[in-house]
Amino acid sequence: MNLVLLGPPGGGKGTQAKRLQDKYGLVQLSTGDMLRAAAASGSDVGKRAKAVMDAGQLVSDEIVIAIIDERLDQPDMASGAIFDGFPRTLAQAEALDAMMARKGKKLDFAIEIRVPDDYIVERITGRFTCGKCGAGYHEKFQQPKVAGQCDSCGATAFVRRPDDNVETVNKRLEAYHAQTAPLLPHYDKRGALKLVDGTMDIADVTRELEALLDSTR
Ligand code: AMP
């Protein structure tokens, strides 16, 4: 099974993709994570991508399409992917359709995790991750069980993304509405779009997503 998670930045795509991947044997493909890894490596492409990400804008279609194209050829992709943060433009969606056809794969459906803009700033500015294992937390919605200590690996250092600040969040929301929201009709037209209310608790969103995935197996 291959599916796309759509929805605004901070809407829960990454959190939910992580929760679904083990249960369904799928691999989360987050272009944001891949670009942050490229930025951390200090490569030329990574440095250029970091400047764009820090400004809350979208990295070029050419770069993200090439990253995904290469990643899809790796052997762990056989059981399927959860695309998280890709595609983000119509050109990327069309490239994904062509790539999947060329590789003999099928995109089963896209799910919109719908969250209105006024929830997003609080969600994004409160989030942080474990510096060692990457487990995600939130000041208000998902504190570690023991204060200051990661539930998953016990590490005590946490990090925040440089683009998780109010000004950049507003730019990212603008990019979402202008460039990514038009993908909703792209998938809807072919009867491949499903909707989940992303304002619910994390566990309730997961339950709805699982029900959707189970109904299509
Ligand atoms: P995310 O982790 O999905 O919130 O992505 C963080 C940032 O990475 C975005 O604000 C963009 O600058 C960049 N990015 C991630 N995925 C894409 C994509 N598919 N196309 C263009 N830029 C992307």
PDB file of N, CA and C in Angstrom, residues 28-129:
ATOM      1  N   GLN A  28       7.732   5.549   6.409  1.00  0.00           N
ATOM      2  CA  GLN A  28       7.444   6.988   6.348  1.00  0.00           C
ATOM      3  C   GLN A  28       8.488   7.667   5.465  1.00  0.00           C
ATOM      4  N   LEU A  29       8.035   8.379   4.445  1.00  0.00           N
ATOM      5  CA  LEU A  29       8.968   9.145   3.605  1.00  0.00           C
ATOM      6  C   LEU A  29       8.701  10.621   3.812  1.00  0.00           C
ATOM      7  N   SER A  30       9.474  11.247   4.668  1.00  0.00           N
ATOM      8  CA  SER A  30       9.295  12.667   4.959  1.00  0.00           C
ATOM      9  C   SER A  30      10.373  13.463   4.231  1.00  0.00           C
ATOM     10  N   THR A  31       9.952  14.244   3.240  1.00  0.00           N
ATOM     11  CA  THR A  31      10.943  15.062   2.525  1.00  0.00           C
ATOM     12  C   THR A  31      11.540  16.109   3.469  1.00  0.00           C
ATOM     13  N   GLY A  32      10.743  16.567   4.462  1.00  0.00           N
ATOM     14  CA  GLY A  32      11.282  17.513   5.443  1.00  0.00           C
ATOM     15  C   GLY A  32      12.451  16.879   6.202  1.00  0.00           C
ATOM     16  N   ASP A  33      12.272  15.643   6.674  1.00  0.00           N
ATOM     17  CA  ASP A  33      13.364  14.953   7.398  1.00  0.00           C
ATOM     18  C   ASP A  33      14.575  14.760   6.477  1.00  0.00           C
ATOM     19  N   MET A  34      14.303  14.395   5.225  1.00  0.00           N
ATOM     20  CA  MET A  34      15.427  14.154   4.296  1.00  0.00           C
ATOM     21  C   MET A  34      16.186  15.446   4.026  1.00  0.00           C
ATOM     22  N   LEU A  35      15.436  16.552   3.887  1.00  0.00           N
ATOM     23  CA  LEU A  35      16.099  17.841   3.631  1.00  0.00           C
ATOM     24  C   LEU A  35      16.867  18.307   4.863  1.00  0.00           C
ATOM     25  N   ARG A  36      16.307  18.054   6.069  1.00  0.00           N
ATOM     26  CA  ARG A  36      17.047  18.433   7.297  1.00  0.00           C
ATOM     27  C   ARG A  36      18.331  17.606   7.422  1.00  0.00           C
ATOM     28  N   ALA A  37      18.261  16.326   7.005  1.00  0.00           N
ATOM     29  CA  ALA A  37      19.474  15.497   7.041  1.00  0.00           C
ATOM     30  C   ALA A  37      20.505  16.037   6.047  1.00  0.00           C
ATOM     31  N   ALA A  38      20.034  16.458   4.870  1.00  0.00           N
ATOM     32  CA  ALA A  38      20.953  17.031   3.870  1.00  0.00           C
ATOM     33  C   ALA A  38      21.576  18.310   4.418  1.00  0.00           C
ATOM     34  N   ALA A  39      20.745  19.133   5.107  1.00  0.00           N
ATOM     35  CA  ALA A  39      21.263  20.391   5.670  1.00  0.00           C
ATOM     36  C   ALA A  39      22.320  20.087   6.731  1.00  0.00           C
ATOM     37  N   ALA A  40      22.052  19.079   7.571  1.00  0.00           N
ATOM     38  CA  ALA A  40      22.988  18.739   8.655  1.00  0.00           C
ATOM     39  C   ALA A  40      24.298  18.188   8.097  1.00  0.00           C
ATOM     40  N   SER A  41      24.226  17.571   6.909  1.00  0.00           N
ATOM     41  CA  SER A  41      25.446  16.995   6.314  1.00  0.00           C
ATOM     42  C   SER A  41      26.368  18.094   5.789  1.00  0.00           C
ATOM     43  N   GLY A  42      25.799  19.306   5.609  1.00  0.00           N
ATOM     44  CA  GLY A  42      26.624  20.434   5.155  1.00  0.00           C
ATOM     45  C   GLY A  42      26.902  20.411   3.660  1.00  0.00           C
ATOM     46  N   SER A  43      26.221  19.538   2.899  1.00  0.00           N
ATOM     47  CA  SER A  43      26.437  19.507   1.443  1.00  0.00           C
ATOM     48  C   SER A  43      25.911  20.816   0.831  1.00  0.00           C
ATOM     49  N   ASP A  44      26.329  21.085  -0.431  1.00  0.00           N
ATOM     50  CA  ASP A  44      25.887  22.319  -1.085  1.00  0.00           C
ATOM     51  C   ASP A  44      24.367  22.364  -1.201  1.00  0.00           C
ATOM     52  N   VAL A  45      23.799  21.234  -1.650  1.00  0.00           N
ATOM     53  CA  VAL A  45      22.341  21.173  -1.793  1.00  0.00           C
ATOM     54  C   VAL A  45      21.693  21.395  -0.434  1.00  0.00           C
ATOM     55  N   GLY A  46      22.259  20.741   0.601  1.00  0.00           N
ATOM     56  CA  GLY A  46      21.722  20.862   1.949  1.00  0.00           C
ATOM     57  C   GLY A  46      21.749  22.301   2.436  1.00  0.00           C
ATOM     58  N   LYS A  47      22.841  22.996   2.174  1.00  0.00           N
ATOM     59  CA  LYS A  47      22.956  24.398   2.641  1.00  0.00           C
ATOM     60  C   LYS A  47      21.926  25.276   1.946  1.00  0.00           C
ATOM     61  N   ARG A  48      21.758  25.035   0.632  1.00  0.00           N
ATOM     62  CA  ARG A  48      20.774  25.841  -0.110  1.00  0.00           C
ATOM     63  C   ARG A  48      19.364  25.541   0.390  1.00  0.00           C
ATOM     64  N   ALA A  49      19.095  24.246   0.640  1.00  0.00           N
ATOM     65  CA  ALA A  49      17.763  23.853   1.120  1.00  0.00           C
ATOM     66  C   ALA A  49      17.492  24.474   2.481  1.00  0.00           C
ATOM     67  N   LYS A  50      18.514  24.518   3.338  1.00  0.00           N
ATOM     68  CA  LYS A  50      18.311  25.054   4.692  1.00  0.00           C
ATOM     69  C   LYS A  50      17.876  26.522   4.652  1.00  0.00           C
ATOM     70  N   ALA A  51      18.502  27.298   3.774  1.00  0.00           N
ATOM     71  CA  ALA A  51      18.145  28.725   3.686  1.00  0.00           C
ATOM     72  C   ALA A  51      16.672  28.876   3.287  1.00  0.00           C
ATOM     73  N   VAL A  52      16.221  28.027   2.364  1.00  0.00           N
ATOM     74  CA  VAL A  52      14.825  28.105   1.906  1.00  0.00           C
ATOM     75  C   VAL A  52      13.883  27.658   3.025  1.00  0.00           C
ATOM     76  N   MET A  53      14.248  26.572   3.714  1.00  0.00           N
ATOM     77  CA  MET A  53      13.396  26.050   4.793  1.00  0.00           C
ATOM     78  C   MET A  53      13.282  27.064   5.928  1.00  0.00           C
ATOM     79  N   ASP A  54      14.404  27.679   6.279  1.00  0.00           N
ATOM     80  CA  ASP A  54      14.386  28.649   7.385  1.00  0.00           C
ATOM     81  C   ASP A  54      13.533  29.871   7.050  1.00  0.00           C
ATOM     82  N   ALA A  55      13.337  30.111   5.740  1.00  0.00           N
ATOM     83  CA  ALA A  55      12.486  31.244   5.333  1.00  0.00           C
ATOM     84  C   ALA A  55      11.020  30.819   5.204  1.00  0.00           C
ATOM     85  N   GLY A  56      10.735  29.559   5.432  1.00  0.00           N
ATOM     86  CA  GLY A  56       9.352  29.081   5.371  1.00  0.00           C
ATOM     87  C   GLY A  56       8.838  28.887   3.958  1.00  0.00           C
ATOM     88  N   GLN A  57       9.775  28.836   3.001  1.00  0.00           N
ATOM     89  CA  GLN A  57       9.352  28.636   1.604  1.00  0.00           C
ATOM     90  C   GLN A  57       9.580  27.193   1.168  1.00  0.00           C
ATOM     91  N   LEU A  58       9.160  26.881  -0.049  1.00  0.00           N
ATOM     92  CA  LEU A  58       9.327  25.512  -0.530  1.00  0.00           C
ATOM     93  C   LEU A  58      10.632  25.354  -1.299  1.00  0.00           C
ATOM     94  N   VAL A  59      11.302  24.260  -1.043  1.00  0.00           N
ATOM     95  CA  VAL A  59      12.513  23.891  -1.781  1.00  0.00           C
ATOM     96  C   VAL A  59      12.076  23.533  -3.209  1.00  0.00           C
ATOM     97  N   SER A  60      13.003  23.649  -4.176  1.00  0.00           N
ATOM     98  CA  SER A  60      12.590  23.475  -5.584  1.00  0.00           C
ATOM     99  C   SER A  60      12.057  22.067  -5.848  1.00  0.00           C
ATOM    100  N   ASP A  61      11.075  22.026  -6.753  1.00  0.00           N
ATOM    101  CA  ASP A  61      10.502  20.737  -7.151  1.00  0.00           C
ATOM    102  C   ASP A  61      11.598  19.775  -7.603  1.00  0.00           C
ATOM    103  N   GLU A  62      12.527  20.296  -8.381  1.00  0.00           N
ATOM    104  CA  GLU A  62      13.580  19.453  -8.958  1.00  0.00           C
ATOM    105  C   GLU A  62      14.334  18.681  -7.860  1.00  0.00           C
ATOM    106  N   ILE A  63      14.679  19.379  -6.783  1.00  0.00           N
ATOM    107  CA  ILE A  63      15.455  18.730  -5.718  1.00  0.00           C
ATOM    108  C   ILE A  63      14.631  17.669  -5.006  1.00  0.00           C
ATOM    109  N   VAL A  64      13.414  18.015  -4.586  1.00  0.00           N
ATOM    110  CA  VAL A  64      12.637  17.020  -3.808  1.00  0.00           C
ATOM    111  C   VAL A  64      12.201  15.845  -4.679  1.00  0.00           C
ATOM    112  N   ILE A  65      11.903  16.096  -5.953  1.00  0.00           N
ATOM    113  CA  ILE A  65      11.508  14.986  -6.836  1.00  0.00           C
ATOM    114  C   ILE A  65      12.688  14.026  -6.998  1.00  0.00           C
ATOM    115  N   ALA A  66      13.890  14.576  -7.156  1.00  0.00           N
ATOM    116  CA  ALA A  66      15.071  13.711  -7.315  1.00  0.00           C
ATOM    117  C   ALA A  66      15.312  12.885  -6.054  1.00  0.00           C
ATOM    118  N   ILE A  67      15.116  13.501  -4.884  1.00  0.00           N
ATOM    119  CA  ILE A  67      15.323  12.788  -3.615  1.00  0.00           C
ATOM    120  C   ILE A  67      14.349  11.611  -3.510  1.00  0.00           C
ATOM    121  N   ILE A  68      13.089  11.864  -3.819  1.00  0.00           N
ATOM    122  CA  ILE A  68      12.065  10.810  -3.704  1.00  0.00           C
ATOM    123  C   ILE A  68      12.289   9.719  -4.761  1.00  0.00           C
ATOM    124  N   ASP A  69      12.629  10.128  -5.955  1.00  0.00           N
ATOM    125  CA  ASP A  69      12.843   9.169  -7.050  1.00  0.00           C
ATOM    126  C   ASP A  69      13.911   8.146  -6.644  1.00  0.00           C
ATOM    127  N   GLU A  70      14.990   8.665  -6.067  1.00  0.00           N
ATOM    128  CA  GLU A  70      16.090   7.788  -5.667  1.00  0.00           C
ATOM    129  C   GLU A  70      15.681   6.895  -4.488  1.00  0.00           C
ATOM    130  N   ARG A  71      14.987   7.498  -3.531  1.00  0.00           N
ATOM    131  CA  ARG A  71      14.592   6.763  -2.315  1.00  0.00           C
ATOM    132  C   ARG A  71      13.638   5.609  -2.634  1.00  0.00           C
ATOM    133  N   LEU A  72      12.764   5.828  -3.635  1.00  0.00           N
ATOM    134  CA  LEU A  72      11.769   4.797  -3.974  1.00  0.00           C
ATOM    135  C   LEU A  72      12.405   3.547  -4.579  1.00  0.00           C
ATOM    136  N   ASP A  73      13.653   3.658  -5.021  1.00  0.00           N
ATOM    137  CA  ASP A  73      14.315   2.490  -5.614  1.00  0.00           C
ATOM    138  C   ASP A  73      14.985   1.617  -4.563  1.00  0.00           C
ATOM    139  N   GLN A  74      14.954   2.036  -3.301  1.00  0.00           N
ATOM    140  CA  GLN A  74      15.627   1.228  -2.283  1.00  0.00           C
ATOM    141  C   GLN A  74      14.750   0.053  -1.849  1.00  0.00           C
ATOM    142  N   PRO A  75      15.380  -1.068  -1.471  1.00  0.00           N
ATOM    143  CA  PRO A  75      14.637  -2.317  -1.273  1.00  0.00           C
ATOM    144  C   PRO A  75      13.561  -2.261  -0.187  1.00  0.00           C
ATOM    145  N   ASP A  76      13.739  -1.407   0.841  1.00  0.00           N
ATOM    146  CA  ASP A  76      12.731  -1.371   1.913  1.00  0.00           C
ATOM    147  C   ASP A  76      11.411  -0.744   1.458  1.00  0.00           C
ATOM    148  N   MET A  77      11.377  -0.274   0.227  1.00  0.00           N
ATOM    149  CA  MET A  77      10.160   0.366  -0.291  1.00  0.00           C
ATOM    150  C   MET A  77       9.144  -0.651  -0.811  1.00  0.00           C
ATOM    151  N   ALA A  78       9.546  -1.921  -0.854  1.00  0.00           N
ATOM    152  CA  ALA A  78       8.691  -2.933  -1.480  1.00  0.00           C
ATOM    153  C   ALA A  78       7.313  -3.014  -0.828  1.00  0.00           C
ATOM    154  N   SER A  79       7.257  -2.847   0.514  1.00  0.00           N
ATOM    155  CA  SER A  79       5.961  -3.039   1.177  1.00  0.00           C
ATOM    156  C   SER A  79       5.084  -1.784   1.114  1.00  0.00           C
ATOM    157  N   GLY A  80       5.661  -0.653   0.768  1.00  0.00           N
ATOM    158  CA  GLY A  80       4.845   0.542   0.596  1.00  0.00           C
ATOM    159  C   GLY A  80       5.329   1.725   1.403  1.00  0.00           C
ATOM    160  N   ALA A  81       4.831   2.899   1.017  1.00  0.00           N
ATOM    161  CA  ALA A  81       5.303   4.152   1.620  1.00  0.00           C
ATOM    162  C   ALA A  81       4.139   4.992   2.120  1.00  0.00           C
ATOM    163  N   ILE A  82       4.427   5.740   3.189  1.00  0.00           N
ATOM    164  CA  ILE A  82       3.524   6.819   3.608  1.00  0.00           C
ATOM    165  C   ILE A  82       4.251   8.106   3.257  1.00  0.00           C
ATOM    166  N   PHE A  83       3.780   8.801   2.247  1.00  0.00           N
ATOM    167  CA  PHE A  83       4.420  10.060   1.868  1.00  0.00           C
ATOM    168  C   PHE A  83       3.951  11.154   2.822  1.00  0.00           C
ATOM    169  N   ASP A  84       4.923  11.777   3.484  1.00  0.00           N
ATOM    170  CA  ASP A  84       4.631  12.777   4.516  1.00  0.00           C
ATOM    171  C   ASP A  84       5.332  14.076   4.116  1.00  0.00           C
ATOM    172  N   GLY A  85       4.544  15.048   3.639  1.00  0.00           N
ATOM    173  CA  GLY A  85       5.156  16.319   3.214  1.00  0.00           C
ATOM    174  C   GLY A  85       5.573  16.310   1.761  1.00  0.00           C
ATOM    175  N   PHE A  86       5.204  15.298   1.037  1.00  0.00           N
ATOM    176  CA  PHE A  86       5.447  15.187  -0.404  1.00  0.00           C
ATOM    177  C   PHE A  86       4.285  14.431  -0.999  1.00  0.00           C
ATOM    178  N   PRO A  87       3.691  14.854  -2.084  1.00  0.00           N
ATOM    179  CA  PRO A  87       3.987  16.066  -2.847  1.00  0.00           C
ATOM    180  C   PRO A  87       3.423  17.318  -2.180  1.00  0.00           C
ATOM    181  N   ARG A  88       4.026  18.456  -2.527  1.00  0.00           N
ATOM    182  CA  ARG A  88       3.596  19.740  -1.962  1.00  0.00           C
ATOM    183  C   ARG A  88       3.219  20.735  -3.041  1.00  0.00           C
ATOM    184  N   THR A  89       3.414  20.366  -4.296  1.00  0.00           N
ATOM    185  CA  THR A  89       2.993  21.222  -5.420  1.00  0.00           C
ATOM    186  C   THR A  89       2.366  20.309  -6.475  1.00  0.00           C
ATOM    187  N   LEU A  90       1.614  20.923  -7.398  1.00  0.00           N
ATOM    188  CA  LEU A  90       1.015  20.104  -8.463  1.00  0.00           C
ATOM    189  C   LEU A  90       2.091  19.432  -9.307  1.00  0.00           C
ATOM    190  N   ALA A  91       3.188  20.150  -9.556  1.00  0.00           N
ATOM    191  CA  ALA A  91       4.269  19.557 -10.358  1.00  0.00           C
ATOM    192  C   ALA A  91       4.831  18.309  -9.649  1.00  0.00           C
ATOM    193  N   GLN A  92       4.952  18.376  -8.309  1.00  0.00           N
ATOM    194  CA  GLN A  92       5.443  17.196  -7.562  1.00  0.00           C
ATOM    195  C   GLN A  92       4.424  16.061  -7.634  1.00  0.00           C
ATOM    196  N   ALA A  93       3.130  16.397  -7.557  1.00  0.00           N
ATOM    197  CA  ALA A  93       2.095  15.344  -7.608  1.00  0.00           C
ATOM    198  C   ALA A  93       2.122  14.652  -8.965  1.00  0.00           C
ATOM    199  N   GLU A  94       2.299  15.457 -10.015  1.00  0.00           N
ATOM    200  CA  GLU A  94       2.340  14.855 -11.354  1.00  0.00           C
ATOM    201  C   GLU A  94       3.604  14.021 -11.521  1.00  0.00           C
ATOM    202  N   ALA A  95       4.714  14.511 -10.975  1.00  0.00           N
ATOM    203  CA  ALA A  95       5.962  13.738 -11.050  1.00  0.00           C
ATOM    204  C   ALA A  95       5.821  12.426 -10.268  1.00  0.00           C
ATOM    205  N   LEU A  96       5.135  12.478  -9.123  1.00  0.00           N
ATOM    206  CA  LEU A  96       4.948  11.254  -8.327  1.00  0.00           C
ATOM    207  C   LEU A  96       4.105  10.242  -9.109  1.00  0.00           C
ATOM    208  N   ASP A  97       3.036  10.722  -9.737  1.00  0.00           N
ATOM    209  CA  ASP A  97       2.202   9.812 -10.545  1.00  0.00           C
ATOM    210  C   ASP A  97       3.062   9.127 -11.614  1.00  0.00           C
ATOM    211  N   ALA A  98       3.869   9.921 -12.305  1.00  0.00           N
ATOM    212  CA  ALA A  98       4.687   9.373 -13.391  1.00  0.00           C
ATOM    213  C   ALA A  98       5.732   8.395 -12.849  1.00  0.00           C
ATOM    214  N   MET A  99       6.344   8.768 -11.716  1.00  0.00           N
ATOM    215  CA  MET A  99       7.388   7.923 -11.104  1.00  0.00           C
ATOM    216  C   MET A  99       6.823   6.577 -10.674  1.00  0.00           C
ATOM    217  N   MET A 100       5.660   6.620 -10.041  1.00  0.00           N
ATOM    218  CA  MET A 100       5.042   5.391  -9.547  1.00  0.00           C
ATOM    219  C   MET A 100       4.710   4.481 -10.729  1.00  0.00           C
ATOM    220  N   ALA A 101       4.160   5.065 -11.797  1.00  0.00           N
ATOM    221  CA  ALA A 101       3.813   4.264 -12.975  1.00  0.00           C
ATOM    222  C   ALA A 101       5.071   3.628 -13.559  1.00  0.00           C
ATOM    223  N   ARG A 102       6.140   4.431 -13.643  1.00  0.00           N
ATOM    224  CA  ARG A 102       7.396   3.947 -14.219  1.00  0.00           C
ATOM    225  C   ARG A 102       7.997   2.824 -13.389  1.00  0.00           C
ATOM    226  N   LYS A 103       7.795   2.875 -12.078  1.00  0.00           N
ATOM    227  CA  LYS A 103       8.406   1.879 -11.184  1.00  0.00           C
ATOM    228  C   LYS A 103       7.455   0.703 -10.937  1.00  0.00           C
ATOM    229  N   GLY A 104       6.288   0.707 -11.617  1.00  0.00           N
ATOM    230  CA  GLY A 104       5.328  -0.391 -11.455  1.00  0.00           C
ATOM    231  C   GLY A 104       4.667  -0.392 -10.089  1.00  0.00           C
ATOM    232  N   LYS A 105       4.553   0.799  -9.466  1.00  0.00           N
ATOM    233  CA  LYS A 105       3.911   0.910  -8.150  1.00  0.00           C
ATOM    234  C   LYS A 105       2.586   1.645  -8.309  1.00  0.00           C
ATOM    235  N   LYS A 106       1.760   1.547  -7.248  1.00  0.00           N
ATOM    236  CA  LYS A 106       0.462   2.200  -7.320  1.00  0.00           C
ATOM    237  C   LYS A 106       0.264   3.080  -6.090  1.00  0.00           C
ATOM    238  N   LEU A 107      -0.190   4.298  -6.323  1.00  0.00           N
ATOM    239  CA  LEU A 107      -0.555   5.168  -5.210  1.00  0.00           C
ATOM    240  C   LEU A 107      -2.013   4.873  -4.878  1.00  0.00           C
ATOM    241  N   ASP A 108      -2.278   4.344  -3.694  1.00  0.00           N
ATOM    242  CA  ASP A 108      -3.643   3.886  -3.405  1.00  0.00           C
ATOM    243  C   ASP A 108      -4.587   5.045  -3.108  1.00  0.00           C
ATOM    244  N   PHE A 109      -4.173   5.943  -2.228  1.00  0.00           N
ATOM    245  CA  PHE A 109      -5.019   7.107  -1.958  1.00  0.00           C
ATOM    246  C   PHE A 109      -4.249   8.178  -1.199  1.00  0.00           C
ATOM    247  N   ALA A 110      -4.916   9.330  -1.068  1.00  0.00           N
ATOM    248  CA  ALA A 110      -4.359  10.445  -0.292  1.00  0.00           C
ATOM    249  C   ALA A 110      -5.344  10.741   0.834  1.00  0.00           C
ATOM    250  N   ILE A 111      -4.810  11.067   1.998  1.00  0.00           N
ATOM    251  CA  ILE A 111      -5.689  11.417   3.125  1.00  0.00           C
ATOM    252  C   ILE A 111      -5.366  12.845   3.560  1.00  0.00           C
ATOM    253  N   GLU A 112      -6.394  13.678   3.583  1.00  0.00           N
ATOM    254  CA  GLU A 112      -6.222  15.031   4.123  1.00  0.00           C
ATOM    255  C   GLU A 112      -6.464  14.982   5.628  1.00  0.00           C
ATOM    256  N   ILE A 113      -5.445  15.364   6.402  1.00  0.00           N
ATOM    257  CA  ILE A 113      -5.642  15.545   7.845  1.00  0.00           C
ATOM    258  C   ILE A 113      -5.967  17.034   8.003  1.00  0.00           C
ATOM    259  N   ARG A 114      -7.251  17.318   8.170  1.00  0.00           N
ATOM    260  CA  ARG A 114      -7.684  18.727   8.096  1.00  0.00           C
ATOM    261  C   ARG A 114      -7.595  19.430   9.445  1.00  0.00           C
ATOM    262  N   VAL A 115      -6.845  20.521   9.469  1.00  0.00           N
ATOM    263  CA  VAL A 115      -6.687  21.325  10.695  1.00  0.00           C
ATOM    264  C   VAL A 115      -6.745  22.808  10.303  1.00  0.00           C
ATOM    265  N   PRO A 116      -7.703  23.573  10.863  1.00  0.00           N
ATOM    266  CA  PRO A 116      -7.770  25.005  10.525  1.00  0.00           C
ATOM    267  C   PRO A 116      -6.516  25.755  10.979  1.00  0.00           C
ATOM    268  N   ASP A 117      -6.228  26.850  10.273  1.00  0.00           N
ATOM    269  CA  ASP A 117      -5.006  27.626  10.559  1.00  0.00           C
ATOM    270  C   ASP A 117      -4.867  28.040  12.020  1.00  0.00           C
ATOM    271  N   ASP A 118      -6.012  28.375  12.675  1.00  0.00           N
ATOM    272  CA  ASP A 118      -5.854  28.931  14.036  1.00  0.00           C
ATOM    273  C   ASP A 118      -5.377  27.908  15.068  1.00  0.00           C
ATOM    274  N   TYR A 119      -5.309  26.623  14.716  1.00  0.00           N
ATOM    275  CA  TYR A 119      -4.731  25.627  15.628  1.00  0.00           C
ATOM    276  C   TYR A 119      -3.208  25.520  15.452  1.00  0.00           C
ATOM    277  N   ILE A 120      -2.743  25.960  14.274  1.00  0.00           N
ATOM    278  CA  ILE A 120      -1.408  25.558  13.846  1.00  0.00           C
ATOM    279  C   ILE A 120      -0.273  26.231  14.627  1.00  0.00           C
ATOM    280  N   VAL A 121      -0.418  27.530  14.905  1.00  0.00           N
ATOM    281  CA  VAL A 121       0.695  28.226  15.556  1.00  0.00           C
ATOM    282  C   VAL A 121       0.980  27.597  16.924  1.00  0.00           C
ATOM    283  N   GLU A 122      -0.071  27.330  17.693  1.00  0.00           N
ATOM    284  CA  GLU A 122       0.128  26.725  19.019  1.00  0.00           C
ATOM    285  C   GLU A 122       0.768  25.336  18.894  1.00  0.00           C
ATOM    286  N   ARG A 123       0.311  24.586  17.892  1.00  0.00           N
ATOM    287  CA  ARG A 123       0.857  23.238  17.722  1.00  0.00           C
ATOM    288  C   ARG A 123       2.335  23.258  17.361  1.00  0.00           C
ATOM    289  N   ILE A 124       2.687  24.155  16.438  1.00  0.00           N
ATOM    290  CA  ILE A 124       4.069  24.145  15.945  1.00  0.00           C
ATOM    291  C   ILE A 124       5.029  24.773  16.950  1.00  0.00           C
ATOM    292  N   THR A 125       4.632  25.881  17.564  1.00  0.00           N
ATOM    293  CA  THR A 125       5.603  26.552  18.435  1.00  0.00           C
ATOM    294  C   THR A 125       5.801  25.774  19.742  1.00  0.00           C
ATOM    295  N   GLY A 126       4.899  24.837  20.068  1.00  0.00           N
ATOM    296  CA  GLY A 126       5.062  24.063  21.301  1.00  0.00           C
ATOM    297  C   GLY A 126       5.777  22.738  21.118  1.00  0.00           C
ATOM    298  N   ARG A 127       6.152  22.411  19.886  1.00  0.00           N
ATOM    299  CA  ARG A 127       6.675  21.046  19.698  1.00  0.00           C
ATOM    300  C   ARG A 127       8.195  20.981  19.818  1.00  0.00           C
ATOM    301  N   PHE A 128       8.684  19.823  20.229  1.00  0.00           N
ATOM    302  CA  PHE A 128      10.122  19.578  20.339  1.00  0.00           C
ATOM    303  C   PHE A 128      10.365  18.085  20.200  1.00  0.00           C
ATOM    304  N   THR A 129      11.597  17.705  19.901  1.00  0.00           N
ATOM    305  CA  THR A 129      11.887  16.276  19.724  1.00  0.00           C
ATOM    306  C   THR A 129      13.113  15.882  20.533  1.00  0.00           C
TER     307      THR A 129
END
